[in-house]
Amino acid sequence: MRIDVLTLFPEMFESPLSHSILRRAQQQGIVDIVLSNIREYAAERYRKVDDTPYGGGPGMVMMCGPMFDCVEHVQAQGAEPGRIIMLTPQGAPLTQEKVVELSRSPRLILIAGRYEGFDERIRQGLDAEQMSIGDYVLSGGELAAMVVIDAVVRLLDGALGDEDSAANDSFSDGLLEYPHYTRPEEFRGMRVPEILLSGDHGKIAQWRHEQSLLRTQQQRPDLYAAYQARQDAQQQPKKR
Ligand code: 9D3
């Protein structure tokens, strides 16, 4: 997969991309992540990438010119036009389902913005999708783009080591994970549950499933309701 990132702050991406899974995936050729600085596509004098909004109002708006030039430049570097995704608070919040869908694309072009927002003709003219990572306010789209990259790349074939497995993740069966413990058996008076020391793998699996259900019910009633609905649907298939 190729991932292009269009940003005014390419340096923000360097550390996250040079550690752990993201670094390994790039070294192994599983993903090619290319950073482009939008400012390099601005007109020579002043290198302007933003301007005041027509109609007035606060803040600045990202201009069309540099953005179109930057997208067209990176698109010319690959056979695939790619899915163009703008990180904006106006997009639908990212879900694991969406992440899986994105991971099946051969190319993503992520656009991270600053300022109040993008000139609407960027979305329109590039036929870009909009994506948010949740209902809270960030200072720009860069961290959101990194979240998308991290979530997508770890799903690519060969990106995870043997120990990790995407299939075992929270959300893969719609339940939260059971609690984990490692040595020592007792820490500051808190003991590891006896069952985990018993060696009875059947009982342990059962306990972990119960804990998953309990945690999901307590921490994420929304996920729990959806899980139950799925179970009920399996128990009593709709007659047609
Ligand atoms: C004052 C109105 N603000 C809209 C809520 C303006 C505004 C806030 C934050 C405009 C841009 C931003 C920067 N945020 C992003 O670019 C962003 C974002 C986010 O803030 N939250 C969750 N997902 C995303 S994706 C991009």
mmCIF file of C-alpha atoms and ligand atoms in Angstrom:
data_model
loop_
_atom_site.group_PDB
_atom_site.id
_atom_site.type_symbol
_atom_site.label_atom_id
_atom_site.label_comp_id
_atom_site.label_asym_id
_atom_site.label_seq_id
_atom_site.Cartn_x
_atom_site.Cartn_y
_atom_site.Cartn_z
ATOM 1 C CA MET A 1 0.000 0.000 0.000
ATOM 2 C CA ARG A 2 1.106 3.559 -0.648
ATOM 3 C CA ILE A 3 0.028 6.307 1.747
ATOM 4 C CA ASP A 4 0.614 9.949 0.836
ATOM 5 C CA VAL A 5 0.289 12.535 3.570
ATOM 6 C CA LEU A 6 -0.234 16.147 2.555
ATOM 7 C CA THR A 7 0.533 18.470 5.442
ATOM 8 C CA LEU A 8 2.036 21.817 6.437
ATOM 9 C CA PHE A 9 3.944 20.018 9.227
ATOM 10 C CA PRO A 10 5.654 16.915 7.817
ATOM 11 C CA GLU A 11 8.117 16.913 10.764
ATOM 12 C CA MET A 12 5.216 16.064 13.111
ATOM 13 C CA PHE A 13 5.013 12.640 11.456
ATOM 14 C CA GLU A 14 8.662 11.674 11.708
ATOM 15 C CA SER A 15 8.755 10.203 15.204
ATOM 16 C CA PRO A 16 5.517 8.164 15.028
ATOM 17 C CA LEU A 17 6.562 6.766 11.641
ATOM 18 C CA SER A 18 10.025 5.750 12.836
ATOM 19 C CA HIS A 19 9.028 3.471 15.703
ATOM 20 C CA SER A 20 7.705 -0.023 16.236
ATOM 21 C CA ILE A 21 5.140 -1.427 13.811
ATOM 22 C CA LEU A 22 5.047 1.569 11.470
ATOM 23 C CA ARG A 23 8.813 1.563 11.071
ATOM 24 C CA ARG A 24 8.970 -2.206 10.518
ATOM 25 C CA ALA A 25 6.142 -2.146 7.972
ATOM 26 C CA GLN A 26 7.984 0.506 5.950
ATOM 27 C CA GLN A 27 11.321 -1.309 6.159
ATOM 28 C CA GLN A 28 9.669 -4.532 4.980
ATOM 29 C CA GLY A 29 8.063 -2.758 2.032
ATOM 30 C CA ILE A 30 4.539 -3.482 3.283
ATOM 31 C CA VAL A 31 3.700 0.212 3.123
ATOM 32 C CA ASP A 32 5.317 3.197 1.441
ATOM 33 C CA ILE A 33 4.501 6.385 3.350
ATOM 34 C CA VAL A 34 5.319 9.600 1.480
ATOM 35 C CA LEU A 35 5.144 12.997 3.217
ATOM 36 C CA SER A 36 4.524 16.113 1.118
ATOM 37 C CA ASN A 37 4.721 19.672 2.389
ATOM 38 C CA ILE A 38 1.763 21.624 0.973
ATOM 39 C CA ARG A 39 3.745 24.843 1.339
ATOM 40 C CA GLU A 40 6.146 23.666 -1.359
ATOM 41 C CA TYR A 41 3.247 23.980 -3.802
ATOM 42 C CA ALA A 42 2.444 27.573 -2.841
ATOM 43 C CA ALA A 43 3.202 30.446 -5.215
ATOM 44 C CA GLU A 44 6.806 31.686 -4.887
ATOM 45 C CA ARG A 45 6.141 35.092 -3.336
ATOM 46 C CA TYR A 46 5.044 34.760 0.343
ATOM 47 C CA ARG A 47 4.450 30.962 -0.026
ATOM 48 C CA LYS A 48 0.838 31.590 0.987
ATOM 49 C CA VAL A 49 -1.336 28.515 1.661
ATOM 50 C CA ASP A 50 -4.231 30.180 3.508
ATOM 51 C CA ASP A 51 -6.358 33.291 3.160
ATOM 52 C CA THR A 52 -9.238 35.096 4.854
ATOM 53 C CA PRO A 53 -12.747 33.643 4.394
ATOM 54 C CA TYR A 54 -15.126 35.148 1.814
ATOM 55 C CA GLY A 55 -18.134 36.481 3.688
ATOM 56 C CA GLY A 56 -16.025 37.323 6.712
ATOM 57 C CA GLY A 57 -15.638 35.546 10.011
ATOM 58 C CA PRO A 58 -12.764 34.363 12.168
ATOM 59 C CA GLY A 59 -9.643 32.479 11.142
ATOM 60 C CA MET A 60 -8.060 31.512 7.861
ATOM 61 C CA VAL A 61 -9.029 29.030 5.150
ATOM 62 C CA MET A 62 -6.709 26.623 3.284
ATOM 63 C CA MET A 63 -6.438 27.688 -0.365
ATOM 64 C CA CYS A 64 -7.306 25.543 -3.398
ATOM 65 C CA GLY A 65 -4.223 26.208 -5.526
ATOM 66 C CA PRO A 66 -1.426 24.649 -3.442
ATOM 67 C CA MET A 67 -3.678 21.720 -2.457
ATOM 68 C CA PHE A 68 -4.689 20.785 -6.007
ATOM 69 C CA ASP A 69 -1.081 21.125 -7.217
ATOM 70 C CA CYS A 70 0.191 18.939 -4.378
ATOM 71 C CA VAL A 71 -2.453 16.213 -4.932
ATOM 72 C CA GLU A 72 -1.834 16.203 -8.694
ATOM 73 C CA HIS A 73 1.917 15.990 -8.137
ATOM 74 C CA VAL A 74 1.727 12.908 -5.893
ATOM 75 C CA GLN A 75 -0.949 11.276 -8.047
ATOM 76 C CA ALA A 76 1.405 11.505 -11.032
ATOM 77 C CA GLN A 77 3.926 9.399 -9.062
ATOM 78 C CA GLY A 78 1.770 6.253 -8.971
ATOM 79 C CA ALA A 79 -0.487 4.178 -11.169
ATOM 80 C CA GLU A 80 -3.319 4.204 -8.630
ATOM 81 C CA PRO A 81 -5.180 7.516 -8.246
ATOM 82 C CA GLY A 82 -5.926 6.516 -4.635
ATOM 83 C CA ARG A 83 -8.699 7.382 -2.221
ATOM 84 C CA ILE A 84 -8.434 11.021 -1.200
ATOM 85 C CA ILE A 85 -9.290 11.545 2.437
ATOM 86 C CA MET A 86 -9.488 14.922 4.164
ATOM 87 C CA LEU A 87 -9.151 14.861 7.936
ATOM 88 C CA THR A 88 -11.774 17.316 9.171
ATOM 89 C CA PRO A 89 -14.111 17.644 12.158
ATOM 90 C CA GLN A 90 -16.998 17.460 9.633
ATOM 91 C CA GLY A 91 -16.320 13.842 8.657
ATOM 92 C CA ALA A 92 -18.014 10.820 10.195
ATOM 93 C CA PRO A 93 -15.954 9.486 13.120
ATOM 94 C CA LEU A 94 -13.544 6.680 12.200
ATOM 95 C CA THR A 95 -14.546 3.133 13.166
ATOM 96 C CA GLN A 96 -12.656 -0.166 13.020
ATOM 97 C CA GLU A 97 -15.025 -1.208 10.224
ATOM 98 C CA LYS A 98 -13.877 1.815 8.196
ATOM 99 C CA VAL A 99 -10.236 1.059 9.042
ATOM 100 C CA VAL A 100 -10.633 -2.468 7.638
ATOM 101 C CA GLU A 101 -12.150 -1.034 4.459
ATOM 102 C CA LEU A 102 -9.289 1.467 4.064
ATOM 103 C CA SER A 103 -6.711 -1.282 4.605
ATOM 104 C CA ARG A 104 -7.990 -2.981 1.422
ATOM 105 C CA SER A 105 -7.164 0.015 -0.768
ATOM 106 C CA PRO A 106 -3.858 0.054 -2.700
ATOM 107 C CA ARG A 107 -3.396 3.760 -2.106
ATOM 108 C CA LEU A 108 -4.568 6.436 0.343
ATOM 109 C CA ILE A 109 -3.970 10.163 0.045
ATOM 110 C CA LEU A 110 -4.479 11.801 3.436
ATOM 111 C CA ILE A 111 -4.872 15.564 3.663
ATOM 112 C CA ALA A 112 -4.266 17.125 7.074
ATOM 113 C CA GLY A 113 -5.445 20.696 7.482
ATOM 114 C CA ARG A 114 -4.751 23.621 9.759
ATOM 115 C CA TYR A 115 -6.671 26.860 10.345
ATOM 116 C CA GLU A 116 -10.483 27.068 10.335
ATOM 117 C CA GLY A 117 -10.857 24.642 7.472
ATOM 118 C CA PHE A 118 -10.495 23.952 3.756
ATOM 119 C CA ASP A 119 -11.939 25.902 0.839
ATOM 120 C CA GLU A 120 -15.014 23.797 0.022
ATOM 121 C CA ARG A 121 -13.869 23.415 -3.606
ATOM 122 C CA ILE A 122 -10.985 21.205 -2.415
ATOM 123 C CA ARG A 123 -13.429 18.538 -1.252
ATOM 124 C CA GLN A 124 -15.684 19.084 -4.247
ATOM 125 C CA GLY A 125 -13.035 19.272 -6.970
ATOM 126 C CA LEU A 126 -10.902 16.390 -5.696
ATOM 127 C CA ASP A 127 -14.002 14.323 -4.849
ATOM 128 C CA ALA A 128 -12.443 13.753 -1.421
ATOM 129 C CA GLU A 129 -13.944 11.818 1.475
ATOM 130 C CA GLN A 130 -14.019 13.550 4.860
ATOM 131 C CA MET A 131 -13.032 11.775 8.021
ATOM 132 C CA SER A 132 -12.932 12.712 11.712
ATOM 133 C CA ILE A 133 -11.447 10.612 14.516
ATOM 134 C CA GLY A 134 -14.017 11.559 17.160
ATOM 135 C CA ASP A 135 -16.060 14.309 18.729
ATOM 136 C CA TYR A 136 -13.385 16.460 20.345
ATOM 137 C CA VAL A 137 -11.374 19.403 19.058
ATOM 138 C CA LEU A 138 -7.785 18.990 17.864
ATOM 139 C CA SER A 139 -5.415 21.755 16.738
ATOM 140 C CA GLY A 140 -5.124 20.324 13.232
ATOM 141 C CA GLY A 141 -5.538 17.214 11.126
ATOM 142 C CA GLU A 142 -2.009 15.831 11.599
ATOM 143 C CA LEU A 143 -2.623 13.718 14.700
ATOM 144 C CA ALA A 144 -5.847 12.441 13.138
ATOM 145 C CA ALA A 145 -3.933 11.398 9.996
ATOM 146 C CA MET A 146 -1.421 9.546 12.179
ATOM 147 C CA VAL A 147 -4.267 7.713 13.914
ATOM 148 C CA VAL A 148 -5.615 6.597 10.532
ATOM 149 C CA ILE A 149 -2.151 5.465 9.388
ATOM 150 C CA ASP A 150 -1.463 3.522 12.579
ATOM 151 C CA ALA A 151 -4.849 1.786 12.594
ATOM 152 C CA VAL A 152 -4.662 0.879 8.882
ATOM 153 C CA VAL A 153 -1.033 -0.242 8.611
ATOM 154 C CA ARG A 154 -1.232 -2.733 11.475
ATOM 155 C CA LEU A 155 -3.930 -4.578 9.495
ATOM 156 C CA LEU A 156 -1.753 -5.025 6.407
ATOM 157 C CA ASP A 157 -0.477 -8.557 5.760
ATOM 158 C CA GLY A 158 2.811 -9.137 7.576
ATOM 159 C CA ALA A 159 2.750 -5.882 9.589
ATOM 160 C CA LEU A 160 2.201 -7.550 12.954
ATOM 161 C CA GLY A 161 4.638 -9.949 14.576
ATOM 162 C CA ASP A 162 3.588 -13.482 15.501
ATOM 163 C CA GLU A 163 2.722 -12.469 19.035
ATOM 164 C CA ASP A 164 0.191 -9.866 18.036
ATOM 165 C CA SER A 165 -2.789 -10.842 16.016
ATOM 166 C CA ALA A 166 -5.328 -8.502 14.522
ATOM 167 C CA ALA A 167 -7.964 -11.212 14.966
ATOM 168 C CA ASN A 168 -7.558 -11.094 18.770
ATOM 169 C CA ASP A 169 -8.091 -7.347 19.040
ATOM 170 C CA SER A 170 -10.707 -5.635 21.102
ATOM 171 C CA PHE A 171 -13.648 -4.898 18.797
ATOM 172 C CA SER A 172 -12.978 -7.873 16.533
ATOM 173 C CA ASP A 173 -15.802 -9.748 18.273
ATOM 174 C CA GLY A 174 -17.386 -6.559 19.582
ATOM 175 C CA LEU A 175 -16.322 -7.130 23.198
ATOM 176 C CA LEU A 176 -13.612 -5.465 25.285
ATOM 177 C CA GLU A 177 -10.621 -7.548 26.309
ATOM 178 C CA TYR A 178 -10.435 -9.494 29.566
ATOM 179 C CA PRO A 179 -8.007 -8.261 32.276
ATOM 180 C CA HIS A 180 -4.339 -9.224 31.899
ATOM 181 C CA TYR A 181 -1.800 -10.117 34.609
ATOM 182 C CA THR A 182 1.901 -10.938 34.702
ATOM 183 C CA ARG A 183 4.482 -11.568 37.449
ATOM 184 C CA PRO A 184 4.580 -11.094 40.413
ATOM 185 C CA GLU A 185 1.641 -13.123 41.821
ATOM 186 C CA GLU A 186 1.141 -10.445 44.474
ATOM 187 C CA PHE A 187 1.854 -6.737 44.119
ATOM 188 C CA ARG A 188 1.177 -4.323 47.006
ATOM 189 C CA GLY A 189 -1.405 -6.704 48.416
ATOM 190 C CA MET A 190 -3.209 -7.224 45.079
ATOM 191 C CA ARG A 191 -3.246 -10.884 44.017
ATOM 192 C CA VAL A 192 -3.547 -12.381 40.561
ATOM 193 C CA PRO A 193 -6.931 -14.184 40.321
ATOM 194 C CA GLU A 194 -6.402 -17.798 41.496
ATOM 195 C CA ILE A 195 -8.009 -19.247 38.341
ATOM 196 C CA LEU A 196 -5.162 -17.897 36.150
ATOM 197 C CA LEU A 197 -2.645 -19.883 38.230
ATOM 198 C CA SER A 198 -4.710 -23.106 38.103
ATOM 199 C CA GLY A 199 -3.506 -24.389 34.721
ATOM 200 C CA ASP A 200 -7.119 -25.314 33.821
ATOM 201 C CA HIS A 201 -7.295 -23.825 30.326
ATOM 202 C CA GLY A 202 -11.001 -24.524 29.856
ATOM 203 C CA LYS A 203 -11.906 -22.726 33.077
ATOM 204 C CA ILE A 204 -9.519 -19.883 32.232
ATOM 205 C CA ALA A 205 -11.109 -19.340 28.805
ATOM 206 C CA GLN A 206 -14.557 -19.334 30.414
ATOM 207 C CA TRP A 207 -13.458 -16.829 33.096
ATOM 208 C CA ARG A 208 -11.919 -14.541 30.475
ATOM 209 C CA HIS A 209 -15.084 -14.563 28.396
ATOM 210 C CA GLU A 210 -17.173 -13.715 31.471
ATOM 211 C CA GLN A 211 -14.780 -10.862 32.316
ATOM 212 C CA SER A 212 -15.043 -9.567 28.749
ATOM 213 C CA LEU A 213 -18.822 -9.537 28.982
ATOM 214 C CA LEU A 214 -18.763 -7.882 32.425
ATOM 215 C CA ARG A 215 -16.303 -5.173 31.384
ATOM 216 C CA THR A 216 -18.147 -4.401 28.197
ATOM 217 C CA GLN A 217 -21.439 -4.138 30.099
ATOM 218 C CA GLN A 218 -19.879 -1.764 32.659
ATOM 219 C CA GLN A 219 -17.577 0.353 30.449
ATOM 220 C CA ARG A 220 -19.313 0.287 27.063
ATOM 221 C CA PRO A 221 -23.051 -0.302 27.369
ATOM 222 C CA ASP A 222 -23.354 0.718 23.692
ATOM 223 C CA LEU A 223 -21.068 -2.128 22.550
ATOM 224 C CA TYR A 224 -22.752 -4.540 24.952
ATOM 225 C CA ALA A 225 -26.207 -3.810 23.548
ATOM 226 C CA ALA A 226 -24.940 -4.350 20.006
ATOM 227 C CA TYR A 227 -23.262 -7.625 21.041
ATOM 228 C CA GLN A 228 -26.462 -8.895 22.669
ATOM 229 C CA ALA A 229 -28.502 -7.931 19.629
ATOM 230 C CA ARG A 230 -26.156 -10.006 17.451
ATOM 231 C CA GLN A 231 -26.369 -12.980 19.815
ATOM 232 C CA ASP A 232 -30.180 -12.783 19.855
ATOM 233 C CA ALA A 233 -30.280 -12.608 16.066
ATOM 234 C CA GLN A 234 -28.194 -15.791 15.905
ATOM 235 C CA GLN A 235 -30.368 -17.528 18.490
ATOM 236 C CA GLN A 236 -33.590 -16.624 16.723
ATOM 237 C CA PRO A 237 -32.957 -16.094 13.000
ATOM 238 C CA LYS A 238 -35.551 -13.841 11.402
ATOM 239 C CA LYS A 239 -38.199 -15.820 9.527
ATOM 240 C CA ARG A 240 -38.711 -14.835 5.935
HETATM 241 C C1 9D3 B 1 -14.361 26.923 15.819
HETATM 242 C C2 9D3 B 1 -14.935 25.831 15.052
HETATM 243 N N1 9D3 B 1 -14.075 24.660 14.980
HETATM 244 C C3 9D3 B 1 -14.866 23.480 14.497
HETATM 245 C C4 9D3 B 1 -15.217 22.571 15.627
HETATM 246 C C5 9D3 B 1 -13.020 24.912 14.025
HETATM 247 C C6 9D3 B 1 -11.974 23.896 13.955
HETATM 248 C C7 9D3 B 1 -11.518 23.180 15.060
HETATM 249 C C8 9D3 B 1 -10.489 22.274 14.953
HETATM 250 C C9 9D3 B 1 -11.371 23.672 12.728
HETATM 251 C C10 9D3 B 1 -10.335 22.762 12.631
HETATM 252 C C11 9D3 B 1 -9.893 22.075 13.740
HETATM 253 C C12 9D3 B 1 -8.757 21.154 13.628
HETATM 254 N N2 9D3 B 1 -9.187 19.752 13.689
HETATM 255 C C13 9D3 B 1 -8.976 18.929 12.680
HETATM 256 O O1 9D3 B 1 -8.401 19.316 11.685
HETATM 257 C C14 9D3 B 1 -9.439 17.564 12.769
HETATM 258 C C15 9D3 B 1 -10.130 16.858 13.806
HETATM 259 C C16 9D3 B 1 -10.603 17.258 15.090
HETATM 260 O O2 9D3 B 1 -10.468 18.401 15.552
HETATM 261 N N3 9D3 B 1 -11.267 16.325 15.845
HETATM 262 C C17 9D3 B 1 -11.464 15.062 15.437
HETATM 263 N N4 9D3 B 1 -11.058 14.644 14.248
HETATM 264 C C18 9D3 B 1 -10.402 15.549 13.457
HETATM 265 S S1 9D3 B 1 -9.825 15.216 11.939
HETATM 266 C C19 9D3 B 1 -9.222 16.725 11.707
#
